[in-house]
Amino acid sequence: MTGPGTDQYELVAPEPVPDGLLDAFRAYETALRGNDTEALNALFAPGPDTVRGDGKTLLTGHAAIAGFRSARTKIPTRQVAVLHVRVLGADTALCLASTREPSNGATGLQTQVWRRGPAGWQVIAAHVTLPQAPGPALDTSVWRVAGDPLLSGAPEGPLHGSRVAVKDLFAVAGHPLGAGNPTWLAGRKPEPESAPVVSALLAAGADLAGIARTDEFAYSLAGTNAHYGSPPNPAAPGAVSGGSTSGPASAVSLRQAEIGLGTDTAGSIRVPASYQGLVGLRTTHGAVDRTGLLPLAPSFDTVGWLTRDIATSARVAEVLLPAATRVPLAATRTLRLSTVDGHARPGIAEAVEATAARLAGEGALPPIEHGDLAPETLERWFHAFRTVQAREAWLAHGDWISAHPGSLGADVAGRFETASRVTETDAHQASEVVAEAREALRELLAGAVLVLPASAGPAPRRDAGSEEVEAERAGTLRMTCLAGLAGAPAVSLPLLGGPSGLCLVTSPGTDLGLLTFAGKVLETSR
């Protein structure tokens, strides 16, 4: 139905509208646009009980409302789009109108309670939601759900004013955990409470901006999701974002969050940090509580975070890291491993070498020592890492995957298919090699900082062929697996350009010391 007067609007009224009400509503709209304060004052009921509110002010009494109206300098130009009328009594009715600003499409609401008396229909209570211009559409490749904020942090604390994008592997109170897969999400109930690491950030004053995308079950390094797409990479437009902490990384890079909370099993913090020019910290294995975190491979799963600078990362570390990991870093040598660097794309290893040499010459890094790791040893360790990871991933999710055929994207489905064929005997033998590698690497890292590329190269383009992407993944994993095998902290720093990251790995339990050390490295590099 079309309403009368200057606006052509839809009228919704389940019961007959009382005589004269629409005429009074039309008179109000006409007076409002003409700024006819005398007519407007006459349409509001006299006396001290009339009320009018908006997003900022609640006015009580006709005199206060009239005074506000006389001081108004901006004349509303919005138009009524839909008017709902509900009859509350013989002489009382509710008018609820949605409004639209013609100049920019902004929308608002207007609620009025009208009462009929000796002077005709008059407003006794009104509330105006001022027109709000539509904000930018939510990028669903970055965010699964977002708010303003989604959850508010404490009113004060060391992280007050910071926004957090949480990888969709952590429990967030009131929201289901999605794991990057719509079929999984559809079967989940809202979490009754947040993961302790999320609660700790909120208690420290940070606001939760939203729940950000992840690669399916975190079993990828690319940042491409068959169901939700690839989050943008502002540092390299047209390239992949890096995964599996893909959404939080892009949110930080896009300045929609200051902190990207994620996980790192085989590089899922360090790779997106490298691809997007961010600071990415993988913490010592087990240092940060993993309760409320959906596992991939518990032997290597580690909490970590991405930021745009070291100072913010250090503030997060002060909140989340236990006292045992706050020991100073006493490194006396900078370790370089040519076997590992050999898996980088041309130019990357050379850039790391040149950067390390310059920083050592300027005193930011200790003297460089070129160590040796036999190629066959690295391959043996890498194969063991992948075998244990695959076995644990299948134990964590195999039953669900078997019960939901076709629910995974092709790349992740292929990895789980391979994982399904790893036997208990395979995993046991690989675990022995992992233990051997962990012992050897921890001995190697004692008193040292291992410097290596954070990824085999810059971010591949989204339209890159599968062979190029797989080659990048294979080379990167042979670098990133070392910190996982050692259970050691590692930080990716935006030092190489491209963007590509330079990675520092050191002894377990020196996380905060590593960040302090990394801060000096960055400062020297400027």
Short mmCIF file of C-alpha atoms in Angstrom, two decimals:
data_model
loop_
_atom_site.label_atom_id
_atom_site.label_comp_id
_atom_site.label_asym_id
_atom_site.label_seq_id
_atom_site.Cartn_x
_atom_site.Cartn_y
_atom_site.Cartn_z
CA MET A 1 0.00 0.00 0.00
CA THR A 2 1.20 3.54 -0.70
CA GLY A 3 1.09 6.11 2.07
CA PRO A 4 -0.13 9.66 1.59
CA GLY A 5 1.89 12.84 1.43
CA THR A 6 5.34 13.77 0.19
CA ASP A 7 6.82 10.26 0.57
CA GLN A 8 5.69 7.24 -1.38
CA TYR A 9 6.17 4.50 1.20
CA GLU A 10 4.91 1.06 1.98
CA LEU A 11 2.31 1.00 4.75
CA VAL A 12 2.07 -2.14 6.89
CA ALA A 13 -0.95 -2.20 9.22
CA PRO A 14 -2.55 -5.51 10.35
CA GLU A 15 -5.59 -3.57 11.68
CA PRO A 16 -7.45 -0.55 10.31
CA VAL A 17 -5.52 2.64 11.01
CA PRO A 18 -7.43 5.03 13.31
CA ASP A 19 -8.90 8.06 11.60
CA GLY A 20 -6.58 11.04 11.37
CA LEU A 21 -3.37 9.21 12.39
CA LEU A 22 -1.82 9.10 8.93
CA ASP A 23 -2.72 12.76 8.40
CA ALA A 24 -0.92 13.62 11.64
CA PHE A 25 2.09 11.52 10.63
CA ARG A 26 2.15 13.27 7.22
CA ALA A 27 1.94 16.67 8.92
CA TYR A 28 4.90 15.75 11.10
CA GLU A 29 7.01 14.77 8.07
CA THR A 30 6.10 17.96 6.24
CA ALA A 31 6.92 20.13 9.26
CA LEU A 32 10.18 18.30 9.86
CA ARG A 33 11.47 18.93 6.35
CA GLY A 34 10.34 22.53 6.43
CA ASN A 35 11.84 23.02 9.91
CA ASP A 36 8.45 24.36 11.01
CA THR A 37 9.20 24.29 14.72
CA GLU A 38 5.81 25.71 15.66
CA ALA A 39 3.99 22.87 13.89
CA LEU A 40 6.38 20.28 15.31
CA ASN A 41 5.88 21.59 18.84
CA ALA A 42 2.13 21.35 18.37
CA LEU A 43 2.42 17.71 17.27
CA PHE A 44 4.20 16.73 20.50
CA ALA A 45 2.01 16.36 23.58
CA PRO A 46 2.46 19.15 26.14
CA GLY A 47 3.58 18.49 29.68
CA PRO A 48 6.54 17.01 31.55
CA ASP A 49 5.99 13.35 30.56
CA THR A 50 6.61 13.55 26.81
CA VAL A 51 9.96 11.98 25.88
CA ARG A 52 12.24 12.00 22.85
CA GLY A 53 15.51 10.10 22.45
CA ASP A 54 18.18 9.42 19.86
CA GLY A 55 21.61 7.82 19.80
CA LYS A 56 23.08 10.56 22.01
CA THR A 57 20.39 12.31 24.06
CA LEU A 58 17.22 11.52 26.00
CA LEU A 59 14.96 14.56 26.46
CA THR A 60 12.11 14.60 29.00
CA GLY A 61 9.27 17.12 28.85
CA HIS A 62 7.81 19.18 26.05
CA ALA A 63 9.90 22.25 26.93
CA ALA A 64 13.20 20.37 26.65
CA ILE A 65 12.18 18.84 23.32
CA ALA A 66 11.11 22.21 21.94
CA GLY A 67 14.39 23.78 23.10
CA PHE A 68 16.41 21.07 21.34
CA ARG A 69 14.42 21.58 18.16
CA SER A 70 14.91 25.36 18.15
CA ALA A 71 18.70 24.92 18.34
CA ARG A 72 18.89 22.42 15.47
CA THR A 73 20.97 23.67 12.54
CA LYS A 74 20.86 20.66 10.21
CA ILE A 75 17.44 20.03 8.68
CA PRO A 76 16.62 16.32 8.10
CA THR A 77 16.07 15.37 4.48
CA ARG A 78 15.45 11.64 4.89
CA GLN A 79 12.42 9.98 3.38
CA VAL A 80 10.11 7.35 4.82
CA ALA A 81 10.51 3.98 3.08
CA VAL A 82 8.21 1.71 5.13
CA LEU A 83 5.74 2.66 7.85
CA HIS A 84 4.43 0.05 10.30
CA VAL A 85 1.37 0.97 12.35
CA ARG A 86 0.26 -1.04 15.38
CA VAL A 87 -2.92 -0.06 17.20
CA LEU A 88 -2.33 -0.16 20.95
CA GLY A 89 -5.77 1.08 21.99
CA ALA A 90 -8.76 3.10 20.83
CA ASP A 91 -6.74 6.32 21.02
CA THR A 92 -3.13 5.08 21.06
CA ALA A 93 -0.96 3.76 18.23
CA LEU A 94 2.67 2.93 17.49
CA CYS A 95 4.27 4.19 14.27
CA LEU A 96 7.59 2.59 13.34
CA ALA A 97 9.17 3.94 10.16
CA SER A 98 12.31 2.95 8.31
CA THR A 99 13.89 5.95 6.63
CA ARG A 100 16.39 6.53 3.87
CA GLU A 101 18.68 9.46 3.04
CA PRO A 102 18.40 10.05 -0.74
CA SER A 103 21.90 11.54 -1.09
CA ASN A 104 23.86 8.52 0.14
CA GLY A 105 21.46 5.68 0.84
CA ALA A 106 21.94 5.93 4.62
CA THR A 107 19.17 4.23 6.58
CA GLY A 108 17.56 4.97 9.92
CA LEU A 109 14.55 4.24 12.13
CA GLN A 110 11.88 6.45 13.66
CA THR A 111 9.62 5.17 16.44
CA GLN A 112 6.67 7.20 17.73
CA VAL A 113 3.84 6.52 20.15
CA TRP A 114 0.84 8.69 19.22
CA ARG A 115 -2.12 9.47 21.48
CA ARG A 116 -5.42 11.10 20.45
CA GLY A 117 -6.74 13.83 22.72
CA PRO A 118 -8.68 17.10 22.56
CA ALA A 119 -5.96 18.62 20.31
CA GLY A 120 -5.99 15.60 17.97
CA TRP A 121 -3.16 13.09 17.50
CA GLN A 122 0.08 14.00 19.30
CA VAL A 123 3.37 12.21 19.98
CA ILE A 124 3.91 11.21 23.62
CA ALA A 125 7.16 9.24 23.07
CA ALA A 126 9.63 9.18 20.20
CA HIS A 127 12.99 7.65 19.43
CA VAL A 128 15.08 8.44 16.38
CA THR A 129 17.93 6.29 15.07
CA LEU A 130 19.75 8.75 12.88
CA PRO A 131 20.55 7.62 9.34
CA GLN A 132 23.81 5.75 9.10
CA ALA A 133 25.63 5.48 5.82
CA PRO A 134 26.23 1.85 4.85
CA GLY A 135 29.73 0.74 5.83
CA PRO A 136 32.03 -1.36 3.69
CA ALA A 137 30.78 -4.86 3.08
CA LEU A 138 32.32 -7.55 5.25
CA ASP A 139 35.04 -9.34 3.31
CA THR A 140 34.01 -12.93 3.92
CA SER A 141 37.32 -14.23 2.64
CA VAL A 142 38.94 -12.54 5.67
CA TRP A 143 36.20 -12.73 8.31
CA ARG A 144 33.73 -15.42 9.22
CA VAL A 145 32.03 -13.05 11.63
CA ALA A 146 33.00 -9.58 12.84
CA GLY A 147 31.61 -6.98 15.21
CA ASP A 148 32.21 -3.48 16.47
CA PRO A 149 33.63 -5.21 18.43
CA LEU A 150 32.46 -8.81 18.52
CA LEU A 151 33.53 -9.02 22.18
CA SER A 152 34.72 -6.08 24.27
CA GLY A 153 37.90 -6.25 26.30
CA ALA A 154 38.44 -4.94 29.80
CA PRO A 155 38.20 -1.13 30.11
CA GLU A 156 41.92 -0.92 30.80
CA GLY A 157 45.02 -3.05 30.43
CA PRO A 158 48.27 -3.32 28.46
CA LEU A 159 46.39 -4.17 25.24
CA HIS A 160 43.61 -1.59 25.62
CA GLY A 161 42.82 -0.06 22.25
CA SER A 162 44.05 -3.07 20.29
CA ARG A 163 41.78 -5.20 18.11
CA VAL A 164 42.29 -8.95 17.77
CA ALA A 165 41.42 -11.16 14.79
CA VAL A 166 41.10 -14.72 16.09
CA LYS A 167 41.81 -17.68 13.82
CA ASP A 168 38.74 -19.87 13.44
CA LEU A 169 40.33 -22.69 15.41
CA PHE A 170 39.93 -21.11 18.86
CA ALA A 171 36.78 -21.31 20.95
CA VAL A 172 35.00 -17.96 21.21
CA ALA A 173 32.12 -17.78 23.67
CA GLY A 174 28.72 -17.68 21.99
CA HIS A 175 30.02 -18.68 18.55
CA PRO A 176 30.58 -22.07 16.94
CA LEU A 177 34.08 -23.05 15.90
CA GLY A 178 34.27 -23.27 12.11
CA ALA A 179 37.72 -24.69 11.23
CA GLY A 180 37.50 -23.23 7.71
CA ASN A 181 34.87 -25.73 6.58
CA PRO A 182 31.12 -24.98 6.17
CA THR A 183 30.01 -28.58 6.72
CA TRP A 184 31.91 -28.76 9.98
CA LEU A 185 30.53 -25.36 11.02
CA ALA A 186 26.95 -26.43 10.32
CA GLY A 187 27.26 -29.24 12.84
CA ARG A 188 28.75 -27.18 15.67
CA LYS A 189 27.01 -25.56 18.60
CA PRO A 190 28.08 -22.18 20.05
CA GLU A 191 31.03 -22.50 22.40
CA PRO A 192 30.05 -22.04 26.07
CA GLU A 193 33.28 -20.21 26.87
CA SER A 194 36.30 -18.77 25.12
CA ALA A 195 39.67 -20.47 24.94
CA PRO A 196 41.92 -19.27 27.80
CA VAL A 197 44.24 -17.49 25.37
CA VAL A 198 41.29 -15.50 23.98
CA SER A 199 40.05 -14.70 27.49
CA ALA A 200 43.54 -13.54 28.48
CA LEU A 201 43.66 -11.06 25.60
CA LEU A 202 40.21 -9.72 26.51
CA ALA A 203 41.21 -9.40 30.16
CA ALA A 204 44.26 -7.41 29.06
CA GLY A 205 42.00 -4.84 27.40
CA ALA A 206 42.03 -5.99 23.79
CA ASP A 207 38.76 -6.05 21.86
CA LEU A 208 37.88 -9.08 19.75
CA ALA A 209 37.25 -7.65 16.28
CA GLY A 210 36.03 -10.97 14.92
CA ILE A 211 36.68 -14.56 13.98
CA ALA A 212 38.92 -14.74 10.92
CA ARG A 213 39.31 -17.39 8.26
CA THR A 214 41.68 -20.32 8.26
CA ASP A 215 42.62 -22.92 5.70
CA GLU A 216 40.56 -26.06 6.26
CA PHE A 217 41.55 -27.66 9.57
CA ALA A 218 44.80 -25.62 9.30
CA TYR A 219 46.24 -28.24 6.91
CA SER A 220 47.73 -25.82 4.37
CA LEU A 221 50.28 -23.03 3.98
CA ALA A 222 48.77 -21.21 0.99
CA GLY A 223 45.89 -19.24 2.47
CA THR A 224 43.46 -20.44 -0.19
CA ASN A 225 40.16 -21.90 0.94
CA ALA A 226 38.00 -23.82 -1.54
CA HIS A 227 34.82 -22.64 0.20
CA TYR A 228 35.53 -19.05 1.22
CA GLY A 229 38.26 -17.90 -1.17
CA SER A 230 41.70 -16.43 -0.58
CA PRO A 231 42.03 -13.40 1.71
CA PRO A 232 43.72 -10.41 0.07
CA ASN A 233 47.42 -9.77 0.42
CA PRO A 234 47.84 -5.96 0.58
CA ALA A 235 51.63 -6.33 0.52
CA ALA A 236 51.51 -8.23 -2.78
CA PRO A 237 48.20 -7.64 -4.58
CA GLY A 238 47.20 -10.64 -6.65
CA ALA A 239 49.26 -13.03 -4.55
CA VAL A 240 48.10 -15.53 -1.94
CA SER A 241 47.94 -14.45 1.70
CA GLY A 242 49.72 -17.43 3.19
CA GLY A 243 48.16 -19.90 5.59
CA SER A 244 46.80 -21.38 7.56
CA THR A 245 46.51 -18.26 9.75
CA SER A 246 45.32 -16.54 6.58
CA GLY A 247 42.40 -14.42 7.78
CA PRO A 248 44.12 -12.98 10.87
CA ALA A 249 47.20 -12.14 8.81
CA SER A 250 45.17 -10.26 6.20
CA ALA A 251 43.14 -8.49 8.91
CA VAL A 252 46.35 -7.18 10.47
CA SER A 253 47.85 -6.26 7.11
CA LEU A 254 44.63 -4.45 6.15
CA ARG A 255 44.74 -2.57 9.49
CA GLN A 256 41.41 -4.05 10.52
CA ALA A 257 43.16 -5.52 13.58
CA GLU A 258 46.41 -4.94 15.44
CA ILE A 259 46.84 -8.55 16.56
CA GLY A 260 46.22 -11.74 14.60
CA LEU A 261 45.91 -14.70 16.97
CA GLY A 262 46.74 -17.97 15.26
CA THR A 263 48.59 -21.24 15.35
CA ASP A 264 51.82 -22.55 13.86
CA THR A 265 52.30 -26.25 13.28
CA ALA A 266 54.56 -26.22 10.23
CA GLY A 267 54.81 -22.50 9.52
CA SER A 268 51.24 -21.22 9.68
CA ILE A 269 52.28 -18.00 11.44
CA ARG A 270 55.67 -17.49 9.82
CA VAL A 271 54.59 -18.02 6.21
CA PRO A 272 51.73 -15.47 6.13
CA ALA A 273 54.02 -13.06 8.02
CA SER A 274 56.66 -13.56 5.33
CA TYR A 275 54.20 -13.13 2.46
CA GLN A 276 52.63 -9.97 3.92
CA GLY A 277 55.58 -8.17 5.51
CA LEU A 278 54.43 -8.71 9.10
CA VAL A 279 56.04 -9.73 12.37
CA GLY A 280 55.01 -13.30 13.14
CA LEU A 281 55.93 -15.17 16.34
CA ARG A 282 55.71 -18.92 16.81
CA THR A 283 56.07 -19.58 20.54
CA THR A 284 57.88 -22.40 22.30
CA HIS A 285 55.84 -25.58 21.98
CA GLY A 286 53.49 -25.83 24.95
CA ALA A 287 54.35 -22.41 26.36
CA VAL A 288 50.87 -20.96 25.73
CA ASP A 289 47.77 -22.81 26.86
CA ARG A 290 46.14 -24.68 23.94
CA THR A 291 42.88 -25.47 25.74
CA GLY A 292 39.96 -24.59 23.50
CA LEU A 293 42.08 -24.96 20.35
CA LEU A 294 41.06 -27.42 17.65
CA PRO A 295 44.15 -29.58 17.09
CA LEU A 296 45.87 -30.55 13.87
CA ALA A 297 49.03 -32.26 15.13
CA PRO A 298 49.46 -31.79 18.89
CA SER A 299 53.15 -32.78 18.79
CA PHE A 300 53.83 -29.55 16.85
CA ASP A 301 50.76 -27.29 17.27
CA THR A 302 51.77 -23.99 18.85
CA VAL A 303 49.99 -20.72 19.56
CA GLY A 304 51.39 -17.62 17.87
CA TRP A 305 50.45 -14.15 16.68
CA LEU A 306 51.01 -11.63 13.91
CA THR A 307 51.46 -7.88 14.31
CA ARG A 308 52.71 -4.96 12.26
CA ASP A 309 55.53 -4.19 14.70
CA ILE A 310 57.70 -5.75 17.38
CA ALA A 311 56.40 -3.52 20.19
CA THR A 312 52.83 -4.83 19.82
CA SER A 313 54.07 -8.42 19.60
CA ALA A 314 56.06 -7.92 22.80
CA ARG A 315 53.01 -6.55 24.63
CA VAL A 316 51.05 -9.64 23.62
CA ALA A 317 53.96 -11.80 24.80
CA GLU A 318 53.93 -10.10 28.20
CA VAL A 319 50.27 -11.07 28.54
CA LEU A 320 50.34 -14.63 27.18
CA LEU A 321 53.77 -16.05 27.91
CA PRO A 322 54.55 -17.65 31.27
CA ALA A 323 57.45 -16.36 33.33
CA ALA A 324 59.57 -19.38 32.34
CA THR A 325 59.80 -18.10 28.75
CA ARG A 326 60.89 -14.58 29.67
CA VAL A 327 64.56 -15.35 30.11
CA PRO A 328 67.07 -13.21 28.19
CA LEU A 329 68.49 -14.52 24.96
CA ALA A 330 72.21 -15.11 25.40
CA ALA A 331 73.26 -15.87 21.82
CA THR A 332 76.96 -15.81 21.01
CA ARG A 333 76.77 -16.95 17.39
CA THR A 334 74.60 -16.59 14.32
CA LEU A 335 74.07 -19.97 12.69
CA ARG A 336 73.60 -20.40 8.95
CA LEU A 337 72.80 -23.75 7.30
CA SER A 338 73.46 -23.84 3.56
CA THR A 339 71.56 -27.12 3.15
CA VAL A 340 68.41 -25.47 4.40
CA ASP A 341 68.95 -22.30 2.36
CA GLY A 342 69.31 -24.45 -0.74
CA HIS A 343 65.55 -25.00 -0.73
CA ALA A 344 64.86 -21.29 -1.21
CA ARG A 345 64.11 -19.78 -4.60
CA PRO A 346 66.98 -18.04 -6.41
CA GLY A 347 67.94 -14.79 -4.76
CA ILE A 348 66.24 -15.47 -1.42
CA ALA A 349 69.12 -17.30 0.27
CA GLU A 350 71.55 -14.70 -1.05
CA ALA A 351 69.39 -11.93 0.38
CA VAL A 352 69.36 -13.66 3.78
CA GLU A 353 73.14 -14.10 3.68
CA ALA A 354 73.74 -10.47 2.75
CA THR A 355 71.30 -9.20 5.38
CA ALA A 356 72.79 -11.40 8.09
CA ALA A 357 76.34 -10.32 7.20
CA ARG A 358 75.40 -6.65 7.33
CA LEU A 359 73.60 -7.01 10.65
CA ALA A 360 76.50 -8.98 12.14
CA GLY A 361 78.91 -6.28 10.95
CA GLU A 362 76.76 -3.64 12.65
CA GLY A 363 76.59 -5.64 15.90
CA ALA A 364 72.89 -6.50 15.71
CA LEU A 365 73.71 -10.19 15.19
CA PRO A 366 76.55 -12.18 16.79
CA PRO A 367 79.34 -13.42 14.52
CA ILE A 368 78.19 -15.74 11.76
CA GLU A 369 79.02 -19.43 11.89
CA HIS A 370 78.25 -21.63 8.90
CA GLY A 371 77.12 -24.99 10.18
CA ASP A 372 76.51 -28.22 8.33
CA LEU A 373 73.45 -30.41 8.02
CA ALA A 374 73.69 -33.31 5.62
CA PRO A 375 70.97 -33.19 2.93
CA GLU A 376 69.96 -36.76 3.71
CA THR A 377 69.57 -35.84 7.40
CA LEU A 378 67.29 -32.93 6.59
CA GLU A 379 65.19 -35.16 4.33
CA ARG A 380 64.98 -37.84 6.99
CA TRP A 381 63.89 -35.32 9.62
CA PHE A 382 61.42 -33.68 7.25
CA HIS A 383 59.84 -37.01 6.31
CA ALA A 384 59.48 -37.91 10.00
CA PHE A 385 57.88 -34.55 10.73
CA ARG A 386 55.35 -34.97 7.92
CA THR A 387 54.58 -38.56 8.94
CA VAL A 388 53.85 -37.70 12.57
CA GLN A 389 51.87 -34.63 11.52
CA ALA A 390 49.79 -36.66 9.08
CA ARG A 391 49.11 -39.45 11.57
CA GLU A 392 48.01 -37.03 14.27
CA ALA A 393 45.87 -35.05 11.81
CA TRP A 394 44.05 -38.21 10.78
CA LEU A 395 43.55 -39.29 14.39
CA ALA A 396 42.09 -35.85 15.16
CA HIS A 397 39.75 -35.57 12.17
CA GLY A 398 39.70 -38.82 10.22
CA ASP A 399 36.42 -40.12 11.61
CA TRP A 400 34.62 -36.90 10.75
CA ILE A 401 36.16 -36.74 7.27
CA SER A 402 35.18 -40.34 6.57
CA ALA A 403 31.62 -39.56 7.65
CA HIS A 404 31.42 -36.47 5.41
CA PRO A 405 32.81 -37.42 2.01
CA GLY A 406 33.23 -34.57 -0.44
CA SER A 407 33.24 -31.92 2.27
CA LEU A 408 36.88 -30.85 1.77
CA GLY A 409 38.58 -28.85 -0.92
CA ALA A 410 40.75 -30.90 -3.28
CA ASP A 411 44.15 -29.88 -1.85
CA VAL A 412 43.27 -30.51 1.79
CA ALA A 413 41.34 -33.67 0.89
CA GLY A 414 44.48 -34.98 -0.81
CA ARG A 415 46.56 -34.39 2.32
CA PHE A 416 44.04 -36.17 4.50
CA GLU A 417 43.88 -39.03 2.01
CA THR A 418 47.63 -39.42 2.32
CA ALA A 419 47.35 -39.14 6.11
CA SER A 420 44.78 -41.94 6.21
CA ARG A 421 47.41 -44.36 4.88
CA VAL A 422 49.98 -43.67 7.63
CA THR A 423 50.06 -46.67 9.94
CA GLU A 424 50.68 -46.75 13.65
CA THR A 425 54.01 -48.46 12.93
CA ASP A 426 54.97 -45.70 10.48
CA ALA A 427 54.12 -43.07 13.06
CA HIS A 428 56.03 -44.83 15.84
CA GLN A 429 59.18 -45.08 13.74
CA ALA A 430 58.84 -41.45 12.68
CA SER A 431 58.37 -40.37 16.29
CA GLU A 432 61.74 -41.86 17.14
CA VAL A 433 63.33 -39.80 14.37
CA VAL A 434 61.50 -36.68 15.59
CA ALA A 435 62.92 -37.23 19.09
CA GLU A 436 66.39 -37.62 17.60
CA ALA A 437 65.98 -34.44 15.54
CA ARG A 438 64.66 -32.51 18.54
CA GLU A 439 67.68 -33.41 20.62
CA ALA A 440 70.11 -32.56 17.83
CA LEU A 441 68.46 -29.26 16.99
CA ARG A 442 68.28 -28.12 20.59
CA GLU A 443 71.98 -28.82 20.94
CA LEU A 444 72.59 -26.89 17.72
CA LEU A 445 70.52 -23.93 18.93
CA ALA A 446 72.17 -23.66 22.36
CA GLY A 447 73.73 -20.21 22.51
CA ALA A 448 72.85 -19.58 18.86
CA VAL A 449 70.34 -17.82 16.65
CA LEU A 450 69.58 -19.71 13.48
CA VAL A 451 68.94 -17.31 10.59
CA LEU A 452 67.10 -18.62 7.53
CA PRO A 453 64.37 -17.59 5.09
CA ALA A 454 60.87 -17.59 6.59
CA SER A 455 59.58 -18.99 3.30
CA ALA A 456 61.14 -20.37 0.15
CA GLY A 457 60.17 -17.24 -1.75
CA PRO A 458 57.68 -14.39 -2.02
CA ALA A 459 53.99 -15.20 -2.08
CA PRO A 460 52.93 -17.09 -5.23
CA ARG A 461 50.29 -15.42 -7.36
CA ARG A 462 46.75 -16.65 -6.96
CA ASP A 463 46.69 -17.83 -10.55
CA ALA A 464 49.96 -19.77 -10.21
CA GLY A 465 49.87 -23.35 -11.40
CA SER A 466 49.65 -26.23 -8.96
CA GLU A 467 53.22 -27.31 -9.71
CA GLU A 468 54.61 -23.87 -8.76
CA VAL A 469 52.55 -23.74 -5.58
CA GLU A 470 53.59 -27.25 -4.57
CA ALA A 471 57.26 -26.48 -5.23
CA GLU A 472 57.00 -23.39 -3.03
CA ARG A 473 55.28 -25.43 -0.33
CA ALA A 474 57.86 -28.22 -0.44
CA GLY A 475 60.80 -25.84 -0.14
CA THR A 476 59.17 -23.78 2.60
CA LEU A 477 58.27 -26.80 4.72
CA ARG A 478 61.87 -28.00 4.78
CA MET A 479 62.76 -24.68 6.42
CA THR A 480 59.79 -24.23 8.72
CA CYS A 481 59.81 -27.81 10.05
CA LEU A 482 63.04 -27.17 11.96
CA ALA A 483 61.40 -24.97 14.61
CA GLY A 484 58.55 -27.47 14.84
CA LEU A 485 60.93 -30.38 15.32
CA ALA A 486 62.87 -28.47 17.99
CA GLY A 487 59.73 -27.16 19.69
CA ALA A 488 61.51 -23.82 19.50
CA PRO A 489 60.35 -20.21 19.22
CA ALA A 490 60.76 -18.51 15.86
CA VAL A 491 60.01 -15.04 14.57
CA SER A 492 59.58 -13.85 11.00
CA LEU A 493 60.72 -10.28 10.34
CA PRO A 494 60.01 -8.13 7.26
CA LEU A 495 63.62 -7.61 6.27
CA LEU A 496 64.10 -9.03 2.81
CA GLY A 497 61.56 -7.08 0.76
CA GLY A 498 59.47 -8.66 -1.95
CA PRO A 499 57.90 -9.20 0.61
CA SER A 500 59.79 -12.09 2.13
CA GLY A 501 60.64 -12.68 5.74
CA LEU A 502 63.88 -13.34 7.53
CA CYS A 503 63.37 -15.93 10.26
CA LEU A 504 65.19 -16.17 13.59
CA VAL A 505 65.01 -19.46 15.53
CA THR A 506 66.55 -20.03 18.94
CA SER A 507 66.43 -22.19 22.05
CA PRO A 508 63.05 -23.16 23.55
CA GLY A 509 61.90 -21.01 26.46
CA THR A 510 63.52 -17.77 25.32
CA ASP A 511 60.49 -16.31 23.53
CA LEU A 512 60.46 -12.85 25.06
CA GLY A 513 64.23 -12.63 24.80
CA LEU A 514 63.91 -13.52 21.10
CA LEU A 515 61.44 -10.68 20.58
CA THR A 516 63.72 -8.22 22.35
CA PHE A 517 66.61 -9.42 20.22
CA ALA A 518 64.47 -9.18 17.06
CA GLY A 519 63.54 -5.62 17.97
CA LYS A 520 67.19 -4.63 18.02
CA VAL A 521 67.72 -6.36 14.67
CA LEU A 522 64.86 -4.41 13.11
CA GLU A 523 66.03 -1.15 14.63
CA THR A 524 69.52 -1.65 13.23
CA SER A 525 68.15 -2.50 9.80
CA ARG A 526 66.33 0.83 9.46
#
